[in-house]
CSV table of C-alpha atoms and ligand atoms in Angstrom, one decimal:
chain,number,residue,atom,x,y,z
A,1009,MET,CA,122.6,102.3,86.1
A,1010,GLN,CA,119.3,104.1,86.2
A,1011,LEU,CA,117.9,105.9,89.3
A,1012,CYS,CA,114.2,106.8,89.2
A,1013,LEU,CA,113.0,109.0,92.0
A,1014,HIS,CA,109.4,110.0,92.1
A,1015,SER,CA,107.8,112.4,94.6
A,1016,CYS,CA,104.7,110.8,96.2
A,1017,ARG,CA,104.3,113.7,98.6
A,1018,TYR,CA,100.6,114.3,98.0
A,1019,MET,CA,99.7,110.6,97.3
A,1020,ARG,CA,98.5,108.3,100.0
A,1021,PRO,CA,100.9,105.4,100.9
A,1022,GLU,CA,98.0,103.4,102.4
A,1023,THR,CA,94.2,103.5,102.3
A,1024,ALA,CA,93.9,103.1,106.1
A,1025,GLN,CA,94.0,106.8,107.0
A,1026,GLY,CA,90.8,107.4,105.1
A,1027,ILE,CA,89.0,105.0,107.5
A,1028,PHE,CA,90.5,106.5,110.6
A,1029,VAL,CA,89.4,110.0,109.9
A,1030,ASN,CA,85.9,108.7,109.3
A,1031,PHE,CA,86.0,106.7,112.6
A,1032,LYS,CA,83.2,108.8,114.2
A,1033,ASP,CA,80.7,108.1,111.6
A,1034,LEU,CA,81.7,104.5,111.1
A,1035,TYR,CA,81.3,103.9,114.9
A,1036,TYR,CA,77.8,105.6,114.8
A,1037,TYR,CA,76.7,103.4,111.9
A,1038,ASN,CA,77.7,100.4,113.9
A,1039,GLY,CA,75.3,101.4,116.7
A,1040,ASN,CA,78.2,102.9,118.8
A,1041,LYS,CA,79.4,99.3,119.5
A,1042,LEU,CA,82.8,97.6,119.3
A,1043,PRO,CA,84.2,95.6,117.7
A,1044,PHE,CA,83.4,96.5,114.1
A,1045,ALA,CA,85.5,96.7,110.9
A,1046,ALA,CA,85.7,98.8,107.8
A,1047,ALA,CA,87.4,97.8,104.6
A,1048,GLN,CA,88.7,99.8,101.6
A,1049,ILE,CA,90.4,99.0,98.4
A,1050,GLY,CA,92.3,101.5,96.1
A,1051,GLN,CA,95.5,102.8,94.8
A,1052,ALA,CA,98.5,103.3,97.1
A,1053,PHE,CA,101.6,105.1,96.3
A,1054,ARG,CA,105.2,104.5,97.7
A,1055,ASN,CA,108.3,106.6,97.0
A,1056,GLU,CA,110.4,103.5,96.1
A,1057,VAL,CA,113.9,104.1,94.9
A,1058,LEU,CA,114.1,101.8,91.9
A,1059,PHE,CA,117.7,100.9,90.8
A,1060,TYR,CA,118.0,99.1,87.5
A,1061,THR,CA,119.6,96.2,89.2
A,1062,TYR,CA,116.9,96.1,91.9
A,1063,ILE,CA,114.2,96.0,89.2
A,1064,LEU,CA,115.9,92.9,87.8
A,1065,LYS,CA,115.7,91.4,91.2
A,1066,THR,CA,112.1,92.2,92.1
A,1067,GLY,CA,110.4,92.5,88.8
A,1068,LEU,CA,106.9,94.0,89.1
A,1069,LEU,CA,106.7,93.2,92.8
A,1070,ARG,CA,108.1,96.5,94.0
A,1071,VAL,CA,106.3,99.3,92.3
A,1072,ARG,CA,105.4,102.9,93.0
A,1073,GLU,CA,101.7,102.5,92.4
A,1074,PHE,CA,99.7,99.4,93.4
A,1075,THR,CA,96.3,98.2,94.5
A,1076,LEU,CA,96.0,97.8,98.3
A,1077,ALA,CA,93.1,96.4,100.1
A,1078,GLU,CA,92.9,97.0,103.9
A,1079,ILE,CA,90.6,96.0,106.8
A,1080,GLU,CA,90.7,98.1,109.9
A,1081,HIS,CA,89.0,96.1,112.7
A,1082,PHE,CA,88.5,98.3,115.8
A,1083,VAL,CA,88.7,96.6,119.3
A,1084,ASP,CA,88.6,97.5,122.9
A,1085,PRO,CA,92.3,97.5,124.0
A,1086,GLU,CA,91.4,95.8,127.2
A,1087,ASP,CA,89.6,93.0,125.5
A,1088,LYS,CA,91.2,91.7,122.3
A,1089,SER,CA,89.4,88.3,122.3
A,1090,HIS,CA,87.6,87.3,119.2
A,1091,PRO,CA,84.2,85.5,119.2
A,1092,LYS,CA,85.0,83.4,116.2
A,1093,PHE,CA,88.6,82.6,117.1
A,1094,SER,CA,87.5,79.0,117.8
A,1095,ASP,CA,86.7,78.6,114.0
A,1096,VAL,CA,90.3,79.0,113.1
A,1097,ALA,CA,92.1,77.8,116.2
A,1098,ASP,CA,92.7,74.3,114.9
A,1099,LEU,CA,94.4,75.4,111.7
A,1100,LYS,CA,98.1,74.4,111.4
A,1101,PHE,CA,100.4,76.1,109.0
A,1102,LEU,CA,104.0,77.4,108.6
A,1103,MET,CA,104.8,80.2,111.1
A,1104,PHE,CA,108.2,81.9,111.5
A,1105,PRO,CA,108.2,83.6,115.0
A,1106,ARG,CA,110.7,86.2,116.0
A,1107,GLU,CA,112.6,83.6,118.3
A,1108,GLU,CA,113.2,81.1,115.5
A,1109,GLN,CA,114.5,83.9,113.2
A,1110,LEU,CA,116.9,85.3,115.8
A,1111,THR,CA,118.3,81.9,116.6
A,1112,GLY,CA,118.8,80.9,112.9
A,1113,LYS,CA,116.1,78.3,112.7
A,1114,SER,CA,113.6,77.8,110.0
A,1115,SER,CA,109.8,78.2,109.9
A,1116,THR,CA,107.8,75.5,111.7
A,1117,THR,CA,104.2,74.3,111.5
A,1118,LEU,CA,102.3,75.5,114.6
A,1119,ARG,CA,98.7,75.1,115.5
A,1120,LEU,CA,97.2,78.7,115.6
A,1121,GLY,CA,95.3,78.1,118.9
A,1122,ASP,CA,98.6,77.1,120.6
A,1123,ALA,CA,100.6,80.2,119.2
A,1124,VAL,CA,97.9,82.5,120.7
A,1125,ALA,CA,97.7,80.6,123.9
A,1126,ASN,CA,101.5,80.7,124.6
A,1127,GLY,CA,101.8,84.3,123.6
A,1128,THR,CA,103.8,83.9,120.3
A,1129,ILE,CA,101.0,85.8,118.8
A,1130,ASN,CA,100.0,88.8,120.9
A,1131,ASN,CA,96.2,88.4,121.0
A,1132,GLU,CA,93.2,86.4,119.7
A,1133,THR,CA,92.0,89.0,117.3
A,1134,LEU,CA,95.4,89.3,115.7
A,1135,GLY,CA,95.5,85.4,115.5
A,1136,TYR,CA,91.8,85.3,114.0
A,1137,PHE,CA,93.0,87.5,111.2
A,1138,ILE,CA,96.2,85.6,110.6
A,1139,GLY,CA,93.9,82.4,110.3
A,1140,ARG,CA,91.4,84.1,108.0
A,1141,VAL,CA,94.3,85.3,105.8
A,1142,TYR,CA,95.6,81.8,105.6
A,1143,LEU,CA,92.2,80.5,104.5
A,1144,PHE,CA,91.8,83.3,102.0
A,1145,LEU,CA,95.1,82.8,100.3
A,1146,THR,CA,94.9,78.9,100.2
A,1147,ARG,CA,91.4,79.0,98.8
A,1148,LEU,CA,92.6,81.4,96.0
A,1149,GLY,CA,95.1,78.6,95.0
A,1150,ILE,CA,98.3,79.5,96.9
A,1151,GLU,CA,100.1,76.4,97.9
A,1152,LYS,CA,100.1,75.6,101.6
A,1153,ASP,CA,103.8,74.6,101.8
A,1154,ARG,CA,104.9,77.8,100.0
A,1155,LEU,CA,103.1,80.2,102.4
A,1156,ARG,CA,104.4,81.2,105.8
A,1157,PHE,CA,103.6,83.8,108.4
A,1158,ARG,CA,106.7,85.7,109.6
A,1159,GLN,CA,106.7,87.8,112.7
A,1160,HIS,CA,108.3,91.2,112.5
A,1161,LEU,CA,111.7,91.6,114.3
A,1162,PRO,CA,111.7,94.4,116.9
A,1163,ASN,CA,113.7,96.5,114.5
A,1164,GLU,CA,111.2,96.1,111.6
A,1165,MET,CA,108.0,96.9,113.7
A,1166,ALA,CA,106.6,100.4,113.9
A,1167,HIS,CA,107.3,101.8,117.4
A,1168,TYR,CA,103.5,101.9,118.1
A,1169,ALA,CA,102.7,98.4,117.0
A,1170,ALA,CA,101.9,95.6,119.6
A,1171,ASP,CA,102.7,92.8,117.2
A,1172,CYS,CA,103.0,92.3,113.5
A,1173,TRP,CA,103.1,89.3,111.0
A,1174,ASP,CA,103.6,89.1,107.2
A,1175,ALA,CA,102.0,86.5,105.1
A,1176,GLU,CA,105.0,85.6,102.7
A,1177,ILE,CA,104.5,83.6,99.6
A,1178,GLU,CA,107.5,81.8,97.9
A,1179,CYS,CA,107.8,82.3,94.3
A,1180,SER,CA,110.7,82.6,91.8
A,1181,TYR,CA,111.9,85.8,93.4
A,1182,GLY,CA,112.1,84.2,96.8
A,1183,TRP,CA,109.8,84.7,99.8
A,1184,ILE,CA,107.7,87.7,99.2
A,1185,GLU,CA,105.6,89.8,101.7
A,1186,CYS,CA,102.0,89.8,100.3
A,1187,VAL,CA,99.9,90.7,103.3
A,1188,GLY,CA,100.9,92.5,106.5
A,1189,ILE,CA,98.8,91.8,109.6
A,1190,ALA,CA,99.4,94.3,112.4
A,1191,ASP,CA,98.0,95.3,115.7
A,1192,ARG,CA,98.6,99.1,115.4
A,1193,SER,CA,97.3,99.7,118.9
A,1194,ALA,CA,95.5,103.0,119.4
A,1195,TYR,CA,98.3,105.0,117.5
A,1196,ASP,CA,96.4,106.2,114.6
A,1197,LEU,CA,93.2,107.4,116.2
A,1198,LYS,CA,95.1,109.1,119.0
A,1199,ALA,CA,97.4,110.9,116.4
A,1200,HIS,CA,94.3,112.1,114.5
A,1201,THR,CA,92.6,113.2,117.8
A,1202,GLU,CA,95.7,115.2,118.8
A,1203,LYS,CA,96.1,116.9,115.5
A,1204,SER,CA,92.5,117.6,114.7
A,1205,GLY,CA,91.1,118.3,118.2
A,1206,VAL,CA,88.2,115.9,117.5
A,1207,ALA,CA,88.0,113.0,120.0
A,1208,LEU,CA,88.1,109.7,118.0
A,1209,VAL,CA,87.0,107.5,121.0
A,1210,ALA,CA,84.5,104.8,121.9
A,1211,ALA,CA,82.6,104.2,125.2
A,1212,GLU,CA,81.7,101.2,127.3
A,1213,LYS,CA,78.5,101.8,129.4
A,1214,PHE,CA,78.6,100.4,132.9
A,1215,ALA,CA,75.7,98.3,134.4
A,1216,GLU,CA,76.3,100.2,137.8
A,1217,PRO,CA,78.0,103.7,138.0
A,1218,ARG,CA,81.6,103.7,139.3
A,1219,GLU,CA,83.4,106.3,141.6
A,1220,VAL,CA,86.7,107.4,140.0
A,1221,GLU,CA,89.0,110.3,140.5
A,1222,LYS,CA,89.2,112.2,137.4
A,1223,LEU,CA,90.8,115.3,135.8
A,1224,LEU,CA,87.8,117.4,134.8
A,1225,ILE,CA,88.2,120.0,132.0
A,1226,THR,CA,85.3,122.4,132.1
A,1227,PRO,CA,85.5,125.1,129.4
A,1228,SER,CA,83.3,128.2,130.0
A,1229,LYS,CA,81.2,128.7,126.8
A,1230,LYS,CA,80.4,132.2,127.6
A,1231,ASP,CA,84.0,133.4,128.1
A,1232,LEU,CA,85.4,131.4,125.1
A,1233,GLY,CA,82.5,133.0,122.9
A,1234,LEU,CA,83.4,136.5,124.1
A,1235,ALA,CA,87.1,135.9,123.3
A,1236,PHE,CA,86.9,133.9,120.1
A,1237,LYS,CA,83.5,134.5,118.7
A,1238,GLY,CA,83.0,132.3,115.6
A,1239,ASN,CA,86.0,130.2,116.5
A,1240,GLN,CA,84.6,129.3,120.0
A,1241,LYS,CA,83.5,125.8,119.0
A,1242,MET,CA,87.0,124.8,117.7
A,1243,VAL,CA,88.8,126.2,120.8
A,1244,LEU,CA,86.2,124.4,123.0
A,1245,GLU,CA,86.8,121.0,121.1
A,1246,ALA,CA,90.5,121.2,121.3
A,1247,LEU,CA,90.4,121.9,125.1
A,1248,GLU,CA,88.1,119.0,125.6
A,1249,ALA,CA,90.4,116.7,123.5
A,1250,MET,CA,93.5,117.5,125.6
A,1251,SER,CA,95.3,114.6,127.1
A,1252,GLU,CA,95.8,114.3,130.8
A,1253,ALA,CA,99.4,115.4,130.5
A,1254,GLU,CA,98.5,118.4,128.4
A,1255,ALA,CA,95.7,119.4,130.8
A,1256,LEU,CA,97.9,119.2,133.8
A,1257,GLU,CA,100.5,121.4,132.1
A,1258,MET,CA,97.8,123.9,131.3
A,1259,LYS,CA,96.6,123.9,134.9
A,1260,PHE,CA,100.1,124.6,136.2
A,1261,LYS,CA,100.4,127.5,133.8
A,1262,LEU,CA,97.0,129.0,134.5
A,1263,GLU,CA,97.7,128.8,138.4
A,1264,SER,CA,101.2,130.4,138.1
A,1265,ASN,CA,100.7,133.0,135.2
A,1266,GLY,CA,96.9,133.3,134.9
A,1267,GLU,CA,97.1,132.4,131.2
A,1268,ALA,CA,98.5,129.8,128.9
A,1269,GLU,CA,99.4,129.5,125.1
A,1270,PHE,CA,97.4,126.8,123.4
A,1271,GLN,CA,97.8,125.4,119.9
A,1272,VAL,CA,94.5,124.8,118.1
A,1273,CYS,CA,95.3,122.7,115.1
A,1274,THR,CA,91.8,123.1,113.5
A,1275,LEU,CA,92.4,126.9,113.5
A,1276,ASN,CA,96.0,126.4,112.6
A,1277,LYS,CA,97.2,128.9,115.3
A,1278,THR,CA,98.1,129.5,118.9
A,1279,VAL,CA,95.5,131.2,121.2
A,1280,THR,CA,95.8,132.5,124.7
A,1281,ILE,CA,93.6,130.8,127.3
A,1282,THR,CA,93.0,132.6,130.6
A,1283,ASN,CA,91.8,131.4,134.0
A,1284,LYS,CA,88.2,132.4,133.2
A,1285,MET,CA,87.9,130.3,130.1
A,1286,VAL,CA,88.5,126.8,131.6
A,1287,SER,CA,88.7,125.1,134.9
A,1288,ILE,CA,90.8,122.1,135.3
A,1289,ASN,CA,90.3,120.1,138.5
A,1290,LYS,CA,90.8,116.6,140.0
A,1291,GLU,CA,87.4,115.4,141.3
A,1292,LYS,CA,85.8,112.4,142.6
A,1293,LYS,CA,83.1,111.5,140.1
A,1294,LYS,CA,80.5,108.8,139.3
A,1295,GLU,CA,81.1,107.4,136.0
A,1296,HIS,CA,78.5,105.8,133.9
A,1297,GLN,CA,80.8,104.7,131.1
A,1298,ARG,CA,84.5,104.3,130.3
A,1299,VAL,CA,85.7,106.4,127.3
A,1300,PHE,CA,88.7,105.0,125.5
A,1301,THR,CA,90.6,105.1,122.2
A,1302,PRO,CA,90.1,101.7,120.4
A,1303,SER,CA,93.0,99.7,119.2
A,1304,VAL,CA,93.0,98.6,115.5
A,1305,ILE,CA,94.0,95.2,113.9
A,1306,GLU,CA,94.8,95.7,110.3
A,1307,PRO,CA,95.2,93.1,107.6
A,1308,SER,CA,96.7,94.8,104.5
A,1309,PHE,CA,96.7,93.0,101.2
A,1310,GLY,CA,99.0,93.8,98.2
A,1311,ILE,CA,96.7,92.7,95.4
A,1312,GLY,CA,99.3,92.8,92.7
A,1313,ARG,CA,101.8,90.5,94.6
A,1314,ILE,CA,99.1,88.1,95.5
A,1315,ILE,CA,97.9,87.7,91.9
A,1316,TYR,CA,101.5,87.4,90.8
A,1317,CYS,CA,102.2,84.5,93.2
A,1318,LEU,CA,98.8,83.0,92.3
A,1319,TYR,CA,99.8,82.9,88.7
A,1320,GLU,CA,103.1,81.1,89.6
A,1321,HIS,CA,101.6,78.6,91.9
A,1322,CYS,CA,98.8,77.7,89.4
A,1323,PHE,CA,101.0,77.3,86.4
A,1324,TYR,CA,102.7,74.1,85.1
A,1325,THR,CA,103.5,72.6,81.8
A,1326,ARG,CA,102.5,69.2,80.4
A,1327,ALA,CA,103.9,67.2,77.5
A,1328,GLY,CA,102.3,67.7,74.1
A,1329,LYS,CA,102.0,65.3,71.2
A,1330,THR,CA,105.6,65.7,70.1
A,1331,GLU,CA,108.7,65.3,72.3
A,1332,ASP,CA,109.6,68.9,72.3
A,1333,GLU,CA,106.0,70.3,72.6
A,1334,GLN,CA,105.1,71.7,76.1
A,1335,LEU,CA,101.6,72.8,76.8
A,1336,ASN,CA,100.9,75.6,79.3
A,1337,VAL,CA,98.3,75.0,82.1
A,1338,PHE,CA,96.8,77.4,84.7
A,1339,ALA,CA,95.2,75.3,87.2
A,1340,PHE,CA,93.1,78.1,88.7
A,1341,PRO,CA,90.5,77.0,91.4
A,1342,THR,CA,86.9,77.7,90.2
A,1343,LEU,CA,86.6,80.5,92.7
A,1344,VAL,CA,89.2,82.7,90.9
A,1345,ALA,CA,89.1,81.5,87.3
A,1346,PRO,CA,87.9,84.4,85.1
A,1347,ILE,CA,86.2,81.8,82.8
A,1348,LYS,CA,84.6,79.0,84.8
A,1349,CYS,CA,83.6,76.7,81.8
A,1350,THR,CA,84.2,75.8,78.2
A,1351,VAL,CA,81.3,74.2,76.2
A,1352,PHE,CA,82.5,72.1,73.3
A,1353,PRO,CA,81.1,69.2,71.4
A,1354,LEU,CA,83.5,66.4,70.5
A,1355,ALA,CA,82.7,66.5,66.9
A,1356,LYS,CA,81.9,69.3,64.3
A,1357,ASN,CA,78.2,68.9,63.6
A,1358,GLU,CA,75.3,71.4,63.2
A,1359,GLN,CA,73.0,69.7,65.7
A,1360,PHE,CA,75.8,69.7,68.2
A,1361,ASP,CA,76.3,73.5,67.7
A,1362,THR,CA,72.4,73.8,68.5
A,1363,VAL,CA,73.0,71.9,71.6
A,1364,ALA,CA,76.1,73.9,72.6
A,1365,ARG,CA,74.1,77.2,72.2
A,1366,ASP,CA,71.4,75.8,74.4
A,1367,ILE,CA,73.9,74.8,77.1
A,1368,SER,CA,75.5,78.3,76.8
A,1369,LYS,CA,72.1,80.0,77.4
A,1370,GLU,CA,71.5,77.9,80.5
A,1371,LEU,CA,75.0,78.8,81.9
A,1372,THR,CA,74.4,82.6,81.2
A,1373,SER,CA,71.1,82.4,83.0
A,1374,SER,CA,72.9,80.8,86.0
A,1375,GLY,CA,75.5,83.6,85.8
A,1376,ILE,CA,78.4,81.2,85.0
A,1377,SER,CA,81.0,82.7,82.8
A,1378,HIS,CA,81.9,80.4,79.9
A,1379,ILE,CA,83.1,80.2,76.3
A,1380,ILE,CA,81.9,78.0,73.5
A,1381,ASP,CA,84.3,76.3,71.2
A,1382,VAL,CA,82.6,74.8,68.1
A,1383,THR,CA,85.5,75.2,65.8
A,1384,GLY,CA,86.4,72.0,64.1
A,1385,THR,CA,89.9,71.8,65.6
A,1386,SER,CA,90.8,68.5,67.3
A,1387,ILE,CA,89.6,67.9,70.9
A,1388,GLY,CA,93.2,67.8,72.1
A,1389,LYS,CA,94.0,71.2,70.8
A,1390,ARG,CA,90.7,72.7,72.3
A,1391,TYR,CA,91.6,71.2,75.8
A,1392,ALA,CA,94.9,72.8,75.5
A,1393,ARG,CA,93.4,76.2,74.6
A,1394,THR,CA,91.1,76.1,77.7
A,1395,ASP,CA,94.1,75.0,79.9
A,1396,GLU,CA,96.1,77.8,78.7
A,1397,ILE,CA,93.6,80.4,79.9
A,1398,GLY,CA,92.9,78.5,83.1
A,1399,VAL,CA,89.3,77.3,82.6
A,1400,PRO,CA,88.7,74.7,85.4
A,1401,LEU,CA,85.5,73.1,83.9
A,1402,ALA,CA,84.4,71.7,80.7
A,1403,VAL,CA,81.0,70.4,79.1
A,1404,THR,CA,81.5,68.1,76.3
A,1405,TRP,CA,79.4,65.2,74.8
A,1406,ILE,CA,79.2,62.5,72.2
A,1407,ARG,CA,76.2,61.1,70.5
A,1408,ARG,CA,74.9,58.0,72.2
A,1409,ARG,CA,75.0,54.8,69.9
A,1410,GLN,CA,71.4,54.3,68.5
B,152,LIG,P1,102.8,97.8,104.1
B,152,LIG,O1,101.9,98.8,104.4
B,152,LIG,O2,104.2,98.3,103.8
B,152,LIG,O3,102.9,96.7,105.1
B,152,LIG,O4,102.4,97.1,102.8
B,152,LIG,C1,101.1,96.4,102.7
B,152,LIG,C2,101.3,95.4,101.5
B,152,LIG,O5,101.4,96.2,100.3
B,152,LIG,C3,102.5,94.5,101.5
B,152,LIG,O6,102.2,93.3,102.2
B,152,LIG,C4,102.6,94.2,100.1
B,152,LIG,O7,101.8,93.3,99.6
B,152,LIG,C5,102.2,95.6,99.4
B,152,LIG,N1,103.2,96.4,99.0
B,152,LIG,C6,104.0,97.2,99.8
B,152,LIG,N2,104.8,98.0,99.0
B,152,LIG,C7,104.6,97.6,97.7
B,152,LIG,C8,105.2,98.1,96.6
B,152,LIG,N3,106.2,99.0,96.5
B,152,LIG,N4,104.8,97.5,95.4
B,152,LIG,C9,103.9,96.5,95.4
B,152,LIG,N5,103.3,96.1,96.6
B,152,LIG,C10,103.6,96.6,97.7
């Protein structure tokens, strides 16, 4: 037995975090409006423990480096409706909700609109992305009845997630998770805010100002400047980014001791805050906007697994000329076939070769990838060659009788 352990300590396990740390800029580029989404594709690394027997069971489906494509869709946590949900609401496909798994039932065909309406799927935006992932995979060539959406059981789901579904595809290794679609709530942006002291938030402007009781954190720039000089800005931002609970704790310490120790992550040290440097008070205030941390809905695509399953679902063999001859076919949809078309005249003839080259020029100018086969081999063999590399279309011709 062979044990391969590999340290992924400084390698990213997902592409998502790069998007979260850029939230402020992305929000600005979107005109400071929600919802919006950002997508990224790149290498991801996992510290998988690969036992020899395990490799035999999972082949290349569980690897330590793979291509991951992620969409981070930011929404208002108080409004997770999606304007285009009606476009996918009527889709019907295999779903495997938590309830069915726990009671030993199998997956069932459900209408997406019903699954959202009765609360099986947590919200419309999550439902919208489940629908779009279904359309994406089936348009690529994944078979509908070998694709199911399985809801995470409570013990599988990250503690912060509101709901999570995996698109699983059946292949010779069994049902394989190929896309994870999760409502990660506001966890990531809150965690980055806490650690960096930079508020990763969005704002909803009110038509009319509203009166609310608020905890006001008012740092004194003058006193912070005198105490921290060049570091003043970082201390000030960290004070403003405090959660309500942290601010109340500091208020208590300032009132009882006159000072409080405060961890500033961007400085990587603890500083002493005195009464003069900040005032923390509950006040009635007119608000013109609501500031909040957005929730994020994340479809996460394992590209290698999808391509592997696609190969299996598009592959079949057909009988050749002789009894024991089997010909391989990849029935790729035109959308994904690397070569869209073959050009081959039925007979070997110089005139036909010229026509083939003319057709090839036309296809090139239309941006259609193709190959020409003017070898003299039999037409059956040439069809078999194109089948084997998954070319969906062919142009061929014979001379009209004069
Ligand atoms: P996760 O962030 O764990 O939900 O993973 C997102 C997607 O990445 C999964 O749906 C898989 O398609 C893919 N994936 C996760 N781990 C691996 C791995 N070790 N090897 C290949 N693909 C993986």
